Short mmCIF file of C-alpha atoms and ligand atoms in Angstrom, two decimals:
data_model
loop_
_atom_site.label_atom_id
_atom_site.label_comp_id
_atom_site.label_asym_id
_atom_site.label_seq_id
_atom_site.Cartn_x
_atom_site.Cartn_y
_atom_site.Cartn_z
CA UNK A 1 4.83 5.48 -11.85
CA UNK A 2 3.60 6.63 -8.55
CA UNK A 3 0.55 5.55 -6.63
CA UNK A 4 -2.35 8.31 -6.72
CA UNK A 5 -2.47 10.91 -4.16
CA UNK A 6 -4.78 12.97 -2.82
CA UNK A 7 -3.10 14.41 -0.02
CA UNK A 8 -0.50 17.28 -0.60
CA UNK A 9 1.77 16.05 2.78
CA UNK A 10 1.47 13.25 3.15
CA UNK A 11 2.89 13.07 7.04
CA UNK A 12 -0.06 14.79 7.95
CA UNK A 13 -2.61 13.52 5.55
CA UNK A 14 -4.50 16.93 4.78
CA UNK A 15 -7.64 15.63 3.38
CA UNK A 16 -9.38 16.29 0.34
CA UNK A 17 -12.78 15.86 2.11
CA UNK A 18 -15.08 16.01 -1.37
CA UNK A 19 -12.83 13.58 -3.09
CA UNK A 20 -13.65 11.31 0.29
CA UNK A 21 -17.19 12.24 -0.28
CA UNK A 22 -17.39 11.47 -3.87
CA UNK A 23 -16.13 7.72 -2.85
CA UNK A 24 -18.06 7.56 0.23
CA UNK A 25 -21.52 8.83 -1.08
CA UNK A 26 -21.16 8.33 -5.32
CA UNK A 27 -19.19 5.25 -5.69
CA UNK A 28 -20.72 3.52 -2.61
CA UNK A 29 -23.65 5.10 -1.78
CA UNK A 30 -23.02 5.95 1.57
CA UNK A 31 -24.38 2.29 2.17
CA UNK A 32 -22.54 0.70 5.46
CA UNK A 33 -22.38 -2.82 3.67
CA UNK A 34 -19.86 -1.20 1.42
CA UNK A 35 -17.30 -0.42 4.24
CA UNK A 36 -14.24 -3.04 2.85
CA UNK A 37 -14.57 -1.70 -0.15
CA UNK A 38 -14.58 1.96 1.07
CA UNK A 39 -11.76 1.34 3.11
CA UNK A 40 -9.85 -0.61 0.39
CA UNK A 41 -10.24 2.85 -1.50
CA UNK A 42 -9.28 5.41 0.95
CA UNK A 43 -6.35 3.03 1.21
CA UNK A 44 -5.81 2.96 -2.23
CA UNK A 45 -5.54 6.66 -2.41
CA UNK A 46 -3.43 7.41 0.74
CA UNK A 47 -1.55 4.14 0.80
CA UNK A 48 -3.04 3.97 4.32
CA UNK A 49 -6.04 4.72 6.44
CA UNK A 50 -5.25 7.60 7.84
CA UNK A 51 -7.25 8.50 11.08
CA UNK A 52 -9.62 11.55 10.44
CA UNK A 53 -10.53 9.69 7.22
CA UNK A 54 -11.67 6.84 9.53
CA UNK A 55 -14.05 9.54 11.52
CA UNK A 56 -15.47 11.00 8.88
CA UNK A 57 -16.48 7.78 7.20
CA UNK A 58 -17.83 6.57 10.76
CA UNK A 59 -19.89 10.05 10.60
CA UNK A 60 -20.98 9.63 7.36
CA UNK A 61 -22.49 5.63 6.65
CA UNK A 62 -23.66 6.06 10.85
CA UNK A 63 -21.03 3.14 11.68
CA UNK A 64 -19.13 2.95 15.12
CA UNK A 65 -15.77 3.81 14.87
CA UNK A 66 -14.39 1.07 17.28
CA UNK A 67 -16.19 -1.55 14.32
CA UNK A 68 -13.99 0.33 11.74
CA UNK A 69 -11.05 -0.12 13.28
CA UNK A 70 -11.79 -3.62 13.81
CA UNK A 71 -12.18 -4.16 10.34
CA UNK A 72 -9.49 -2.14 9.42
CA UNK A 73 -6.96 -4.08 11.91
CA UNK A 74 -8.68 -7.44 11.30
CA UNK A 75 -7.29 -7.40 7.75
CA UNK A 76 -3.93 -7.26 7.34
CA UNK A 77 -3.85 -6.06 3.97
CA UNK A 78 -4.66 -2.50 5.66
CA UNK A 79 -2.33 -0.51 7.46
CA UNK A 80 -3.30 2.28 10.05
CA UNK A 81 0.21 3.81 9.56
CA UNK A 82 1.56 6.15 6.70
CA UNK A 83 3.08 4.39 3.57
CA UNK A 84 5.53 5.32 1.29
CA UNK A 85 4.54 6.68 -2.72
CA UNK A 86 5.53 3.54 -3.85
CA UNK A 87 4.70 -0.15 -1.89
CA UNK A 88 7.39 -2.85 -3.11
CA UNK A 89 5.91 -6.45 -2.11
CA UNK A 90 8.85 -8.68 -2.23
CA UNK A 91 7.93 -12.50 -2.68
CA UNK A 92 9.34 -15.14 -0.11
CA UNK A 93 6.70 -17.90 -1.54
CA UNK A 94 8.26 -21.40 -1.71
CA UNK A 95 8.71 -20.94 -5.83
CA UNK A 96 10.67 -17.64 -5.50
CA UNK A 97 12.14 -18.16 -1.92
CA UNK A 98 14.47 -21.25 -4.22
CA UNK A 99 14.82 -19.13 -6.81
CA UNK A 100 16.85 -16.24 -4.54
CA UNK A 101 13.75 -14.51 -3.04
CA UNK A 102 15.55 -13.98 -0.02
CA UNK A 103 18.74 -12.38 -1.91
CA UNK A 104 16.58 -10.26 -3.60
CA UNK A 105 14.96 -8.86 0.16
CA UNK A 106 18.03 -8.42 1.50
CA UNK A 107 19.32 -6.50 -1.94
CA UNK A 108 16.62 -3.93 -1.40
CA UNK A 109 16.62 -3.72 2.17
CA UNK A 110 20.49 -2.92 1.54
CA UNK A 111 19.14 -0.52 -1.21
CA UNK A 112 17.03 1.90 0.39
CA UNK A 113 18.56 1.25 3.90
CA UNK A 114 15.16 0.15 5.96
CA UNK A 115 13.92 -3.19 6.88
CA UNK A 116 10.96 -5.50 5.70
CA UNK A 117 7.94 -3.41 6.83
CA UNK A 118 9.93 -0.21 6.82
CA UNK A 119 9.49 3.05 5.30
CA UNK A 120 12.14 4.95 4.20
CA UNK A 121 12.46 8.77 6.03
CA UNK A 122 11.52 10.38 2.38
CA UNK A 123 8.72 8.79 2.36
CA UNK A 124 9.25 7.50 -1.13
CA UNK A 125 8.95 3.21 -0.56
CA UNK A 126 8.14 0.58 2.00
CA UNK A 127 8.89 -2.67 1.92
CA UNK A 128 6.43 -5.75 2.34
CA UNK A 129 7.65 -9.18 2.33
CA UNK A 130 4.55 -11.65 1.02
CA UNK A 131 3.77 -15.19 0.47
CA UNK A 132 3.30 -15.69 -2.81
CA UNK A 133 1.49 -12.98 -5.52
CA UNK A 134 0.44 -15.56 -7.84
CA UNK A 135 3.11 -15.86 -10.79
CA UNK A 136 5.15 -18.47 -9.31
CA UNK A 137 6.50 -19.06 -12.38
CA UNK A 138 8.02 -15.78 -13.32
CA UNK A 139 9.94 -16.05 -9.75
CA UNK A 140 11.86 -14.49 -8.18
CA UNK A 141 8.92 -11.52 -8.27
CA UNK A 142 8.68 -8.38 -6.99
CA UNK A 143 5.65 -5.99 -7.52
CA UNK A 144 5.84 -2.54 -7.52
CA UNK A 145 2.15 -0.37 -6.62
CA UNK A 146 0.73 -2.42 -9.43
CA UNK A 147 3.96 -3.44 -11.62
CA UNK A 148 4.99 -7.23 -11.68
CA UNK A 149 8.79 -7.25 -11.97
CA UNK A 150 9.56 -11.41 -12.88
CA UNK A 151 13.11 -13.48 -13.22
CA UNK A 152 15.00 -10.78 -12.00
CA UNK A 153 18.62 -10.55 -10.83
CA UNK A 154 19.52 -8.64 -7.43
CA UNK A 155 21.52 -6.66 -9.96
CA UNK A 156 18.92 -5.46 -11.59
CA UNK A 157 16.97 -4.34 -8.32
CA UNK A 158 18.86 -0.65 -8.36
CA UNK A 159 17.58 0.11 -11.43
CA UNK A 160 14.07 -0.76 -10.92
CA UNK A 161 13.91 1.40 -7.88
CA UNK A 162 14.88 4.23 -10.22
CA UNK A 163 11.99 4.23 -12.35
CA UNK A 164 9.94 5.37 -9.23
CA UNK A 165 9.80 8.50 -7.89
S1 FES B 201 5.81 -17.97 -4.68
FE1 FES B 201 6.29 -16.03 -5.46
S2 FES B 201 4.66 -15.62 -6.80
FE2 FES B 201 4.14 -17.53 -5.95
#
């Protein structure tokens, strides 16, 4: 269950520049006041904003780039650097952090051998620590791209990373 792509490498983010057009001009008609949710998708594609995407758009809805970067580093839900395929969010809320939140972090930080906010070298997760994604009751959580993963065991965290590629 991998997160769309558009780019073929992603290390060097070749761009498909109509498929950045078709979001930029038919989905939000090229209309500045659309710009978080522009970025948001450009994210959502690349699992990052990578920076010739971020010219382009300034070129195209006749913004400033400085003002795009300082919406796209005002919000820390985007990230300027490249992601990995697959984003794991690992809870450390109050309801899962008693619940072994913190067991679980350290299980897949063990796992795929990088740190919380770390991508691994193949380029295939990074790992986000988070306050709370809004199931406190299924906790300890863990969401993969879009997948909730609830009440689960650190032993179970190996195979979960195998269903993503
Ligand atoms: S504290 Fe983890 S989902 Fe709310």
């Amino acid at each position: 269950m991998s997160h769309p792509v558009l780019a073929e490498n992603r290390e060097t983010a070749e761009l498909d520049y109509m498929a950045l057009d078709k979001v930029i001009e038919e989905d939000f008609n090229n209309d500045k006041e659309n710009l978080i949710m522009i970025l948001q998708e450009i994210q959502r594609r690349y699992n990052y904003l990578p920076s010739p995407a971020l010219t382009y758009l300034a070129t195209s809805i006749g913004v400033p780039l400085s003002q795009i970067y300082g919406v796209a580093t005002f919000y820390s839900t985007f990230s300027l650097e490249p992601r990995g395929r697959n984003i794991i969010s690992v809870c450390l809320g109050t309801a899962c952090h008693v619940r072994g939140g913190e067991k679980i972090r350290e299980k897949l930080e063990g796992s795929l051998n990088i740190k919380d906010g770390e991508t691994t070298e193949d380029m295939r997760f990074t790992l986000e620590s988070v306050r709370c994604i809004g199931c406190c009751s299924l906790g300890p959580v863990i969401k993969v791209n879009e997948d909730m993963h609830g009440r689960i065991a650190y032993t179970e965290v190996d195979m979960i990373l195998e269903k993503y590629e």
